[in-house]
Amino acid sequence: MEMIEKRISDGSVLQLIRTWIQVGVVDEGRLLVSETGTGQGQTNSPLLTNIYLHCVLDEWFEDEVKPRLKWEAHEIRFADDAVLCFQHQEDAEKVRRSYRSGSGNTV
């Protein structure tokens, strides 16, 4: 909710989103309730995923990764699929090493 509250200030919309997150989904006659996030197949899932990925992937790539690279780099994202493009292999390997080491934001 923290990431959503950065972008939405309307209390009634925030309450609706909280309700979405807490509601379950019926699968083969059984109610499945997720402990965290939204359940697979819920119609609000793509919207909330897009907000989350904007905060953790798009902003990270722009604010943390790109300033530390020597050459041009771009991120292309559609829903929950993303491709990172680098002008030179050296920068791509630098980001991959950072990701594999688990440091995430220290490229």
PDB file of N, CA and C in Angstrom:
ATOM      1  N   MET A   1       0.824  -1.195   0.000  1.00  0.00           N
ATOM      2  CA  MET A   1       0.000   0.000   0.000  1.00  0.00           C
ATOM      3  C   MET A   1       0.869   1.260   0.000  1.00  0.00           C
ATOM      4  N   GLU A   2       2.045   1.148   0.562  1.00  0.00           N
ATOM      5  CA  GLU A   2       2.935   2.307   0.641  1.00  0.00           C
ATOM      6  C   GLU A   2       3.207   2.898  -0.746  1.00  0.00           C
ATOM      7  N   MET A   3       3.473   2.040  -1.724  1.00  0.00           N
ATOM      8  CA  MET A   3       3.760   2.508  -3.078  1.00  0.00           C
ATOM      9  C   MET A   3       2.524   3.114  -3.728  1.00  0.00           C
ATOM     10  N   ILE A   4       1.380   2.548  -3.446  1.00  0.00           N
ATOM     11  CA  ILE A   4       0.135   3.059  -4.013  1.00  0.00           C
ATOM     12  C   ILE A   4      -0.192   4.419  -3.410  1.00  0.00           C
ATOM     13  N   GLU A   5       0.043   4.571  -2.118  1.00  0.00           N
ATOM     14  CA  GLU A   5      -0.254   5.831  -1.439  1.00  0.00           C
ATOM     15  C   GLU A   5       0.629   6.974  -1.927  1.00  0.00           C
ATOM     16  N   LYS A   6       1.777   6.669  -2.529  1.00  0.00           N
ATOM     17  CA  LYS A   6       2.615   7.716  -3.117  1.00  0.00           C
ATOM     18  C   LYS A   6       1.943   8.336  -4.336  1.00  0.00           C
ATOM     19  N   ARG A   7       1.092   7.568  -5.000  1.00  0.00           N
ATOM     20  CA  ARG A   7       0.494   8.018  -6.261  1.00  0.00           C
ATOM     21  C   ARG A   7      -0.986   8.356  -6.138  1.00  0.00           C
ATOM     22  N   ILE A   8      -1.651   7.849  -5.096  1.00  0.00           N
ATOM     23  CA  ILE A   8      -3.088   8.066  -4.937  1.00  0.00           C
ATOM     24  C   ILE A   8      -3.334   8.637  -3.548  1.00  0.00           C
ATOM     25  N   SER A   9      -4.066   9.748  -3.489  1.00  0.00           N
ATOM     26  CA  SER A   9      -4.349  10.353  -2.182  1.00  0.00           C
ATOM     27  C   SER A   9      -5.824  10.261  -1.796  1.00  0.00           C
ATOM     28  N   ASP A  10      -6.680   9.876  -2.702  1.00  0.00           N
ATOM     29  CA  ASP A  10      -8.115   9.771  -2.438  1.00  0.00           C
ATOM     30  C   ASP A  10      -8.380   8.602  -1.488  1.00  0.00           C
ATOM     31  N   GLY A  11      -8.876   8.902  -0.295  1.00  0.00           N
ATOM     32  CA  GLY A  11      -9.109   7.885   0.726  1.00  0.00           C
ATOM     33  C   GLY A  11     -10.077   6.796   0.313  1.00  0.00           C
ATOM     34  N   SER A  12     -11.124   7.146  -0.450  1.00  0.00           N
ATOM     35  CA  SER A  12     -12.089   6.127  -0.854  1.00  0.00           C
ATOM     36  C   SER A  12     -11.482   5.162  -1.871  1.00  0.00           C
ATOM     37  N   VAL A  13     -10.626   5.658  -2.745  1.00  0.00           N
ATOM     38  CA  VAL A  13      -9.948   4.785  -3.706  1.00  0.00           C
ATOM     39  C   VAL A  13      -8.962   3.877  -2.971  1.00  0.00           C
ATOM     40  N   LEU A  14      -8.239   4.423  -2.006  1.00  0.00           N
ATOM     41  CA  LEU A  14      -7.293   3.610  -1.220  1.00  0.00           C
ATOM     42  C   LEU A  14      -8.025   2.513  -0.456  1.00  0.00           C
ATOM     43  N   GLN A  15      -9.190   2.836   0.106  1.00  0.00           N
ATOM     44  CA  GLN A  15      -9.974   1.825   0.832  1.00  0.00           C
ATOM     45  C   GLN A  15     -10.446   0.732  -0.116  1.00  0.00           C
ATOM     46  N   LEU A  16     -10.851   1.109  -1.318  1.00  0.00           N
ATOM     47  CA  LEU A  16     -11.265   0.122  -2.317  1.00  0.00           C
ATOM     48  C   LEU A  16     -10.105  -0.806  -2.656  1.00  0.00           C
ATOM     49  N   ILE A  17      -8.912  -0.264  -2.827  1.00  0.00           N
ATOM     50  CA  ILE A  17      -7.739  -1.083  -3.143  1.00  0.00           C
ATOM     51  C   ILE A  17      -7.406  -2.008  -1.971  1.00  0.00           C
ATOM     52  N   ARG A  18      -7.492  -1.517  -0.731  1.00  0.00           N
ATOM     53  CA  ARG A  18      -7.259  -2.379   0.442  1.00  0.00           C
ATOM     54  C   ARG A  18      -8.241  -3.552   0.440  1.00  0.00           C
ATOM     55  N   THR A  19      -9.495  -3.264   0.107  1.00  0.00           N
ATOM     56  CA  THR A  19     -10.513  -4.315   0.046  1.00  0.00           C
ATOM     57  C   THR A  19     -10.165  -5.326  -1.042  1.00  0.00           C
ATOM     58  N   TRP A  20      -9.736  -4.852  -2.209  1.00  0.00           N
ATOM     59  CA  TRP A  20      -9.323  -5.751  -3.299  1.00  0.00           C
ATOM     60  C   TRP A  20      -8.238  -6.704  -2.836  1.00  0.00           C
ATOM     61  N   ILE A  21      -7.267  -6.161  -2.116  1.00  0.00           N
ATOM     62  CA  ILE A  21      -6.126  -6.962  -1.693  1.00  0.00           C
ATOM     63  C   ILE A  21      -6.560  -8.054  -0.712  1.00  0.00           C
ATOM     64  N   GLN A  22      -7.530  -7.737   0.130  1.00  0.00           N
ATOM     65  CA  GLN A  22      -7.943  -8.677   1.171  1.00  0.00           C
ATOM     66  C   GLN A  22      -8.941  -9.724   0.692  1.00  0.00           C
ATOM     67  N   VAL A  23      -9.606  -9.453  -0.409  1.00  0.00           N
ATOM     68  CA  VAL A  23     -10.623 -10.394  -0.886  1.00  0.00           C
ATOM     69  C   VAL A  23      -9.939 -11.577  -1.576  1.00  0.00           C
ATOM     70  N   GLY A  24     -10.551 -12.700  -1.510  1.00  0.00           N
ATOM     71  CA  GLY A  24      -9.985 -13.892  -2.137  1.00  0.00           C
ATOM     72  C   GLY A  24     -10.504 -14.099  -3.549  1.00  0.00           C
ATOM     73  N   VAL A  25     -10.205 -15.252  -4.079  1.00  0.00           N
ATOM     74  CA  VAL A  25     -10.683 -15.628  -5.400  1.00  0.00           C
ATOM     75  C   VAL A  25     -11.230 -17.049  -5.307  1.00  0.00           C
ATOM     76  N   VAL A  26     -12.325 -17.325  -6.010  1.00  0.00           N
ATOM     77  CA  VAL A  26     -12.928 -18.657  -5.993  1.00  0.00           C
ATOM     78  C   VAL A  26     -12.317 -19.464  -7.135  1.00  0.00           C
ATOM     79  N   ASP A  27     -11.746 -20.617  -6.792  1.00  0.00           N
ATOM     80  CA  ASP A  27     -11.134 -21.502  -7.783  1.00  0.00           C
ATOM     81  C   ASP A  27     -11.692 -22.902  -7.570  1.00  0.00           C
ATOM     82  N   GLU A  28     -12.410 -23.406  -8.577  1.00  0.00           N
ATOM     83  CA  GLU A  28     -13.030 -24.725  -8.514  1.00  0.00           C
ATOM     84  C   GLU A  28     -13.878 -24.879  -7.255  1.00  0.00           C
ATOM     85  N   GLY A  29     -14.639 -23.825  -6.944  1.00  0.00           N
ATOM     86  CA  GLY A  29     -15.561 -23.871  -5.819  1.00  0.00           C
ATOM     87  C   GLY A  29     -14.930 -23.613  -4.461  1.00  0.00           C
ATOM     88  N   ARG A  30     -13.625 -23.402  -4.411  1.00  0.00           N
ATOM     89  CA  ARG A  30     -12.953 -23.131  -3.128  1.00  0.00           C
ATOM     90  C   ARG A  30     -12.514 -21.680  -3.072  1.00  0.00           C
ATOM     91  N   LEU A  31     -12.667 -21.044  -1.917  1.00  0.00           N
ATOM     92  CA  LEU A  31     -12.215 -19.671  -1.716  1.00  0.00           C
ATOM     93  C   LEU A  31     -10.740 -19.691  -1.334  1.00  0.00           C
ATOM     94  N   LEU A  32      -9.925 -19.039  -2.131  1.00  0.00           N
ATOM     95  CA  LEU A  32      -8.493 -18.933  -1.859  1.00  0.00           C
ATOM     96  C   LEU A  32      -8.191 -17.491  -1.481  1.00  0.00           C
ATOM     97  N   VAL A  33      -7.594 -17.308  -0.308  1.00  0.00           N
ATOM     98  CA  VAL A  33      -7.252 -15.970   0.166  1.00  0.00           C
ATOM     99  C   VAL A  33      -5.743 -15.881   0.286  1.00  0.00           C
ATOM    100  N   SER A  34      -5.179 -14.855  -0.339  1.00  0.00           N
ATOM    101  CA  SER A  34      -3.729 -14.648  -0.314  1.00  0.00           C
ATOM    102  C   SER A  34      -3.344 -13.906   0.958  1.00  0.00           C
ATOM    103  N   GLU A  35      -2.244 -14.330   1.574  1.00  0.00           N
ATOM    104  CA  GLU A  35      -1.752 -13.648   2.769  1.00  0.00           C
ATOM    105  C   GLU A  35      -1.141 -12.295   2.410  1.00  0.00           C
ATOM    106  N   THR A  36      -0.527 -12.221   1.223  1.00  0.00           N
ATOM    107  CA  THR A  36       0.077 -10.967   0.768  1.00  0.00           C
ATOM    108  C   THR A  36      -0.286 -10.745  -0.691  1.00  0.00           C
ATOM    109  N   GLY A  37      -0.493  -9.505  -1.065  1.00  0.00           N
ATOM    110  CA  GLY A  37      -0.767  -9.172  -2.456  1.00  0.00           C
ATOM    111  C   GLY A  37      -2.131  -9.647  -2.914  1.00  0.00           C
ATOM    112  N   THR A  38      -2.290  -9.691  -4.215  1.00  0.00           N
ATOM    113  CA  THR A  38      -3.565 -10.103  -4.794  1.00  0.00           C
ATOM    114  C   THR A  38      -3.479 -11.538  -5.274  1.00  0.00           C
ATOM    115  N   GLY A  39      -4.610 -12.190  -5.326  1.00  0.00           N
ATOM    116  CA  GLY A  39      -4.650 -13.568  -5.780  1.00  0.00           C
ATOM    117  C   GLY A  39      -4.508 -13.671  -7.282  1.00  0.00           C
ATOM    118  N   GLN A  40      -3.942 -14.763  -7.741  1.00  0.00           N
ATOM    119  CA  GLN A  40      -3.804 -15.007  -9.172  1.00  0.00           C
ATOM    120  C   GLN A  40      -5.186 -15.004  -9.812  1.00  0.00           C
ATOM    121  N   GLY A  41      -5.336 -14.256 -10.881  1.00  0.00           N
ATOM    122  CA  GLY A  41      -6.595 -14.216 -11.593  1.00  0.00           C
ATOM    123  C   GLY A  41      -7.508 -13.079 -11.185  1.00  0.00           C
ATOM    124  N   GLN A  42      -7.182 -12.361 -10.137  1.00  0.00           N
ATOM    125  CA  GLN A  42      -8.019 -11.232  -9.770  1.00  0.00           C
ATOM    126  C   GLN A  42      -7.848 -10.126 -10.811  1.00  0.00           C
ATOM    127  N   THR A  43      -8.937  -9.463 -11.136  1.00  0.00           N
ATOM    128  CA  THR A  43      -8.887  -8.456 -12.194  1.00  0.00           C
ATOM    129  C   THR A  43      -8.065  -7.231 -11.821  1.00  0.00           C
ATOM    130  N   ASN A  44      -7.878  -6.977 -10.543  1.00  0.00           N
ATOM    131  CA  ASN A  44      -7.087  -5.820 -10.117  1.00  0.00           C
ATOM    132  C   ASN A  44      -5.588  -6.109 -10.111  1.00  0.00           C
ATOM    133  N   SER A  45      -5.211  -7.350 -10.254  1.00  0.00           N
ATOM    134  CA  SER A  45      -3.809  -7.751 -10.203  1.00  0.00           C
ATOM    135  C   SER A  45      -2.924  -7.000 -11.201  1.00  0.00           C
ATOM    136  N   PRO A  46      -3.298  -6.892 -12.473  1.00  0.00           N
ATOM    137  CA  PRO A  46      -2.435  -6.175 -13.419  1.00  0.00           C
ATOM    138  C   PRO A  46      -2.224  -4.711 -13.041  1.00  0.00           C
ATOM    139  N   LEU A  47      -3.265  -4.056 -12.554  1.00  0.00           N
ATOM    140  CA  LEU A  47      -3.147  -2.653 -12.150  1.00  0.00           C
ATOM    141  C   LEU A  47      -2.156  -2.502 -10.997  1.00  0.00           C
ATOM    142  N   LEU A  48      -2.316  -3.316  -9.960  1.00  0.00           N
ATOM    143  CA  LEU A  48      -1.435  -3.212  -8.795  1.00  0.00           C
ATOM    144  C   LEU A  48      -0.019  -3.656  -9.128  1.00  0.00           C
ATOM    145  N   THR A  49       0.122  -4.652  -9.999  1.00  0.00           N
ATOM    146  CA  THR A  49       1.445  -5.092 -10.436  1.00  0.00           C
ATOM    147  C   THR A  49       2.153  -3.977 -11.184  1.00  0.00           C
ATOM    148  N   ASN A  50       1.423  -3.275 -12.022  1.00  0.00           N
ATOM    149  CA  ASN A  50       2.017  -2.186 -12.782  1.00  0.00           C
ATOM    150  C   ASN A  50       2.509  -1.061 -11.870  1.00  0.00           C
ATOM    151  N   ILE A  51       1.741  -0.723 -10.858  1.00  0.00           N
ATOM    152  CA  ILE A  51       2.170   0.294  -9.890  1.00  0.00           C
ATOM    153  C   ILE A  51       3.417  -0.177  -9.156  1.00  0.00           C
ATOM    154  N   TYR A  52       3.414  -1.425  -8.711  1.00  0.00           N
ATOM    155  CA  TYR A  52       4.567  -1.982  -7.986  1.00  0.00           C
ATOM    156  C   TYR A  52       5.818  -1.983  -8.862  1.00  0.00           C
ATOM    157  N   LEU A  53       5.706  -2.474 -10.090  1.00  0.00           N
ATOM    158  CA  LEU A  53       6.878  -2.535 -10.962  1.00  0.00           C
ATOM    159  C   LEU A  53       7.376  -1.151 -11.356  1.00  0.00           C
ATOM    160  N   HIS A  54       6.491  -0.187 -11.439  1.00  0.00           N
ATOM    161  CA  HIS A  54       6.939   1.170 -11.713  1.00  0.00           C
ATOM    162  C   HIS A  54       7.881   1.637 -10.600  1.00  0.00           C
ATOM    163  N   CYS A  55       7.494   1.344  -9.358  1.00  0.00           N
ATOM    164  CA  CYS A  55       8.300   1.777  -8.210  1.00  0.00           C
ATOM    165  C   CYS A  55       9.598   0.987  -8.076  1.00  0.00           C
ATOM    166  N   VAL A  56       9.538  -0.321  -8.218  1.00  0.00           N
ATOM    167  CA  VAL A  56      10.730  -1.134  -7.937  1.00  0.00           C
ATOM    168  C   VAL A  56      11.615  -1.409  -9.150  1.00  0.00           C
ATOM    169  N   LEU A  57      11.071  -1.379 -10.349  1.00  0.00           N
ATOM    170  CA  LEU A  57      11.896  -1.657 -11.524  1.00  0.00           C
ATOM    171  C   LEU A  57      12.175  -0.394 -12.330  1.00  0.00           C
ATOM    172  N   ASP A  58      11.137   0.285 -12.761  1.00  0.00           N
ATOM    173  CA  ASP A  58      11.318   1.457 -13.621  1.00  0.00           C
ATOM    174  C   ASP A  58      12.132   2.546 -12.922  1.00  0.00           C
ATOM    175  N   GLU A  59      11.744   2.901 -11.703  1.00  0.00           N
ATOM    176  CA  GLU A  59      12.461   3.961 -10.979  1.00  0.00           C
ATOM    177  C   GLU A  59      13.875   3.514 -10.607  1.00  0.00           C
ATOM    178  N   TRP A  60      14.047   2.250 -10.226  1.00  0.00           N
ATOM    179  CA  TRP A  60      15.384   1.729  -9.906  1.00  0.00           C
ATOM    180  C   TRP A  60      16.293   1.837 -11.123  1.00  0.00           C
ATOM    181  N   PHE A  61      15.804   1.419 -12.285  1.00  0.00           N
ATOM    182  CA  PHE A  61      16.627   1.448 -13.488  1.00  0.00           C
ATOM    183  C   PHE A  61      17.003   2.878 -13.854  1.00  0.00           C
ATOM    184  N   GLU A  62      16.058   3.803 -13.785  1.00  0.00           N
ATOM    185  CA  GLU A  62      16.334   5.203 -14.133  1.00  0.00           C
ATOM    186  C   GLU A  62      17.220   5.896 -13.105  1.00  0.00           C
ATOM    187  N   ASP A  63      16.914   5.702 -11.818  1.00  0.00           N
ATOM    188  CA  ASP A  63      17.584   6.471 -10.767  1.00  0.00           C
ATOM    189  C   ASP A  63      18.883   5.845 -10.264  1.00  0.00           C
ATOM    190  N   GLU A  64      18.968   4.519 -10.265  1.00  0.00           N
ATOM    191  CA  GLU A  64      20.127   3.841  -9.686  1.00  0.00           C
ATOM    192  C   GLU A  64      21.066   3.233 -10.725  1.00  0.00           C
ATOM    193  N   VAL A  65      20.501   2.617 -11.740  1.00  0.00           N
ATOM    194  CA  VAL A  65      21.326   1.891 -12.713  1.00  0.00           C
ATOM    195  C   VAL A  65      21.915   2.819 -13.763  1.00  0.00           C
ATOM    196  N   LYS A  66      21.063   3.512 -14.511  1.00  0.00           N
ATOM    197  CA  LYS A  66      21.534   4.306 -15.643  1.00  0.00           C
ATOM    198  C   LYS A  66      22.615   5.331 -15.277  1.00  0.00           C
ATOM    199  N   PRO A  67      22.513   6.010 -14.147  1.00  0.00           N
ATOM    200  CA  PRO A  67      23.570   6.979 -13.818  1.00  0.00           C
ATOM    201  C   PRO A  67      24.948   6.339 -13.585  1.00  0.00           C
ATOM    202  N   ARG A  68      24.992   5.037 -13.321  1.00  0.00           N
ATOM    203  CA  ARG A  68      26.254   4.358 -13.045  1.00  0.00           C
ATOM    204  C   ARG A  68      26.865   3.681 -14.277  1.00  0.00           C
ATOM    205  N   LEU A  69      26.194   3.795 -15.400  1.00  0.00           N
ATOM    206  CA  LEU A  69      26.665   3.143 -16.622  1.00  0.00           C
ATOM    207  C   LEU A  69      27.470   4.121 -17.477  1.00  0.00           C
ATOM    208  N   LYS A  70      28.332   3.560 -18.324  1.00  0.00           N
ATOM    209  CA  LYS A  70      29.143   4.390 -19.213  1.00  0.00           C
ATOM    210  C   LYS A  70      28.387   4.808 -20.465  1.00  0.00           C
ATOM    211  N   TRP A  71      27.549   3.908 -20.979  1.00  0.00           N
ATOM    212  CA  TRP A  71      26.885   4.151 -22.247  1.00  0.00           C
ATOM    213  C   TRP A  71      25.373   4.124 -22.073  1.00  0.00           C
ATOM    214  N   GLU A  72      24.679   4.218 -23.201  1.00  0.00           N
ATOM    215  CA  GLU A  72      23.227   4.259 -23.184  1.00  0.00           C
ATOM    216  C   GLU A  72      22.614   2.924 -22.755  1.00  0.00           C
ATOM    217  N   ALA A  73      21.480   3.022 -22.070  1.00  0.00           N
ATOM    218  CA  ALA A  73      20.725   1.833 -21.673  1.00  0.00           C
ATOM    219  C   ALA A  73      19.246   2.212 -21.638  1.00  0.00           C
ATOM    220  N   HIS A  74      18.397   1.231 -21.924  1.00  0.00           N
ATOM    221  CA  HIS A  74      16.949   1.458 -21.932  1.00  0.00           C
ATOM    222  C   HIS A  74      16.240   0.267 -21.313  1.00  0.00           C
ATOM    223  N   GLU A  75      15.098   0.562 -20.741  1.00  0.00           N
ATOM    224  CA  GLU A  75      14.227  -0.489 -20.224  1.00  0.00           C
ATOM    225  C   GLU A  75      12.941  -0.444 -21.037  1.00  0.00           C
ATOM    226  N   ILE A  76      12.493  -1.588 -21.481  1.00  0.00           N
ATOM    227  CA  ILE A  76      11.220  -1.704 -22.179  1.00  0.00           C
ATOM    228  C   ILE A  76      10.369  -2.658 -21.344  1.00  0.00           C
ATOM    229  N   ARG A  77       9.197  -2.174 -20.934  1.00  0.00           N
ATOM    230  CA  ARG A  77       8.350  -3.003 -20.091  1.00  0.00           C
ATOM    231  C   ARG A  77       6.927  -2.957 -20.588  1.00  0.00           C
ATOM    232  N   PHE A  78       6.299  -4.122 -20.640  1.00  0.00           N
ATOM    233  CA  PHE A  78       4.877  -4.244 -20.934  1.00  0.00           C
ATOM    234  C   PHE A  78       4.292  -5.135 -19.852  1.00  0.00           C
ATOM    235  N   ALA A  79       3.426  -4.564 -19.030  1.00  0.00           N
ATOM    236  CA  ALA A  79       2.843  -5.275 -17.892  1.00  0.00           C
ATOM    237  C   ALA A  79       3.964  -5.809 -17.007  1.00  0.00           C
ATOM    238  N   ASP A  80       4.055  -7.135 -16.840  1.00  0.00           N
ATOM    239  CA  ASP A  80       5.092  -7.662 -15.948  1.00  0.00           C
ATOM    240  C   ASP A  80       6.273  -8.261 -16.709  1.00  0.00           C
ATOM    241  N   ASP A  81       6.380  -7.962 -17.989  1.00  0.00           N
ATOM    242  CA  ASP A  81       7.527  -8.398 -18.784  1.00  0.00           C
ATOM    243  C   ASP A  81       8.431  -7.202 -19.033  1.00  0.00           C
ATOM    244  N   ALA A  82       9.742  -7.411 -18.903  1.00  0.00           N
ATOM    245  CA  ALA A  82      10.682  -6.313 -19.109  1.00  0.00           C
ATOM    246  C   ALA A  82      11.920  -6.803 -19.847  1.00  0.00           C
ATOM    247  N   VAL A  83      12.483  -5.897 -20.644  1.00  0.00           N
ATOM    248  CA  VAL A  83      13.737  -6.149 -21.337  1.00  0.00           C
ATOM    249  C   VAL A  83      14.640  -4.963 -21.041  1.00  0.00           C
ATOM    250  N   LEU A  84      15.858  -5.237 -20.600  1.00  0.00           N
ATOM    251  CA  LEU A  84      16.850  -4.192 -20.391  1.00  0.00           C
ATOM    252  C   LEU A  84      17.800  -4.226 -21.577  1.00  0.00           C
ATOM    253  N   CYS A  85      18.017  -3.069 -22.199  1.00  0.00           N
ATOM    254  CA  CYS A  85      18.852  -2.974 -23.405  1.00  0.00           C
ATOM    255  C   CYS A  85      20.064  -2.101 -23.099  1.00  0.00           C
ATOM    256  N   PHE A  86      21.226  -2.560 -23.528  1.00  0.00           N
ATOM    257  CA  PHE A  86      22.469  -1.842 -23.258  1.00  0.00           C
ATOM    258  C   PHE A  86      23.231  -1.600 -24.551  1.00  0.00           C
ATOM    259  N   GLN A  87      23.827  -0.422 -24.665  1.00  0.00           N
ATOM    260  CA  GLN A  87      24.602  -0.102 -25.851  1.00  0.00           C
ATOM    261  C   GLN A  87      25.867  -0.947 -25.929  1.00  0.00           C
ATOM    262  N   HIS A  88      26.456  -1.254 -24.755  1.00  0.00           N
ATOM    263  CA  HIS A  88      27.683  -2.049 -24.717  1.00  0.00           C
ATOM    264  C   HIS A  88      27.565  -3.196 -23.726  1.00  0.00           C
ATOM    265  N   GLN A  89      28.153  -4.299 -24.068  1.00  0.00           N
ATOM    266  CA  GLN A  89      28.106  -5.507 -23.256  1.00  0.00           C
ATOM    267  C   GLN A  89      28.667  -5.271 -21.858  1.00  0.00           C
ATOM    268  N   GLU A  90      29.677  -4.432 -21.753  1.00  0.00           N
ATOM    269  CA  GLU A  90      30.304  -4.151 -20.450  1.00  0.00           C
ATOM    270  C   GLU A  90      29.274  -3.680 -19.425  1.00  0.00           C
ATOM    271  N   ASP A  91      28.386  -2.785 -19.827  1.00  0.00           N
ATOM    272  CA  ASP A  91      27.357  -2.298 -18.914  1.00  0.00           C
ATOM    273  C   ASP A  91      26.341  -3.396 -18.583  1.00  0.00           C
ATOM    274  N   ALA A  92      25.984  -4.201 -19.573  1.00  0.00           N
ATOM    275  CA  ALA A  92      25.041  -5.300 -19.331  1.00  0.00           C
ATOM    276  C   ALA A  92      25.617  -6.275 -18.312  1.00  0.00           C
ATOM    277  N   GLU A  93      26.886  -6.598 -18.454  1.00  0.00           N
ATOM    278  CA  GLU A  93      27.519  -7.534 -17.513  1.00  0.00           C
ATOM    279  C   GLU A  93      27.637  -6.935 -16.122  1.00  0.00           C
ATOM    280  N   LYS A  94      27.862  -5.634 -16.040  1.00  0.00           N
ATOM    281  CA  LYS A  94      27.939  -4.958 -14.748  1.00  0.00           C
ATOM    282  C   LYS A  94      26.603  -5.078 -14.001  1.00  0.00           C
ATOM    283  N   VAL A  95      25.512  -4.863 -14.713  1.00  0.00           N
ATOM    284  CA  VAL A  95      24.183  -4.969 -14.103  1.00  0.00           C
ATOM    285  C   VAL A  95      23.886  -6.419 -13.731  1.00  0.00           C
ATOM    286  N   ARG A  96      24.234  -7.355 -14.602  1.00  0.00           N
ATOM    287  CA  ARG A  96      23.996  -8.777 -14.314  1.00  0.00           C
ATOM    288  C   ARG A  96      24.774  -9.210 -13.074  1.00  0.00           C
ATOM    289  N   ARG A  97      26.029  -8.807 -12.966  1.00  0.00           N
ATOM    290  CA  ARG A  97      26.837  -9.169 -11.777  1.00  0.00           C
ATOM    291  C   ARG A  97      26.218  -8.597 -10.506  1.00  0.00           C
ATOM    292  N   SER A  98      25.764  -7.378 -10.586  1.00  0.00           N
ATOM    293  CA  SER A  98      25.130  -6.736  -9.435  1.00  0.00           C
ATOM    294  C   SER A  98      23.880  -7.491  -9.017  1.00  0.00           C
ATOM    295  N   TYR A  99      23.074  -7.880 -10.006  1.00  0.00           N
ATOM    296  CA  TYR A  99      21.840  -8.613  -9.738  1.00  0.00           C
ATOM    297  C   TYR A  99      22.148  -9.981  -9.130  1.00  0.00           C
ATOM    298  N   ARG A 100      23.111 -10.687  -9.702  1.00  0.00           N
ATOM    299  CA  ARG A 100      23.444 -12.023  -9.211  1.00  0.00           C
ATOM    300  C   ARG A 100      24.031 -11.997  -7.800  1.00  0.00           C
ATOM    301  N   SER A 101      24.746 -10.928  -7.470  1.00  0.00           N
ATOM    302  CA  SER A 101      25.357 -10.840  -6.138  1.00  0.00           C
ATOM    303  C   SER A 101      24.318 -10.504  -5.079  1.00  0.00           C
ATOM    304  N   GLY A 102      23.132 -10.103  -5.537  1.00  0.00           N
ATOM    305  CA  GLY A 102      22.065  -9.787  -4.591  1.00  0.00           C
ATOM    306  C   GLY A 102      22.104  -8.352  -4.096  1.00  0.00           C
ATOM    307  N   SER A 103      23.048  -7.560  -4.595  1.00  0.00           N
ATOM    308  CA  SER A 103      23.145  -6.189  -4.131  1.00  0.00           C
ATOM    309  C   SER A 103      22.042  -5.312  -4.710  1.00  0.00           C
ATOM    310  N   GLY A 104      21.521  -5.706  -5.865  1.00  0.00           N
ATOM    311  CA  GLY A 104      20.357  -5.033  -6.441  1.00  0.00           C
ATOM    312  C   GLY A 104      20.539  -3.584  -6.822  1.00  0.00           C
ATOM    313  N   ASN A 105      20.775  -2.721  -5.859  1.00  0.00           N
ATOM    314  CA  ASN A 105      20.849  -1.310  -6.207  1.00  0.00           C
ATOM    315  C   ASN A 105      22.255  -0.732  -6.143  1.00  0.00           C
ATOM    316  N   THR A 106      23.265  -1.556  -6.184  1.00  0.00           N
ATOM    317  CA  THR A 106      24.632  -1.042  -6.240  1.00  0.00           C
ATOM    318  C   THR A 106      25.305  -1.571  -7.504  1.00  0.00           C
ATOM    319  N   VAL A 107      24.978  -0.956  -8.606  1.00  0.00           N
ATOM    320  CA  VAL A 107      25.507  -1.362  -9.898  1.00  0.00           C
ATOM    321  C   VAL A 107      26.935  -0.869 -10.034  1.00  0.00           C
TER     322      VAL A 107
END
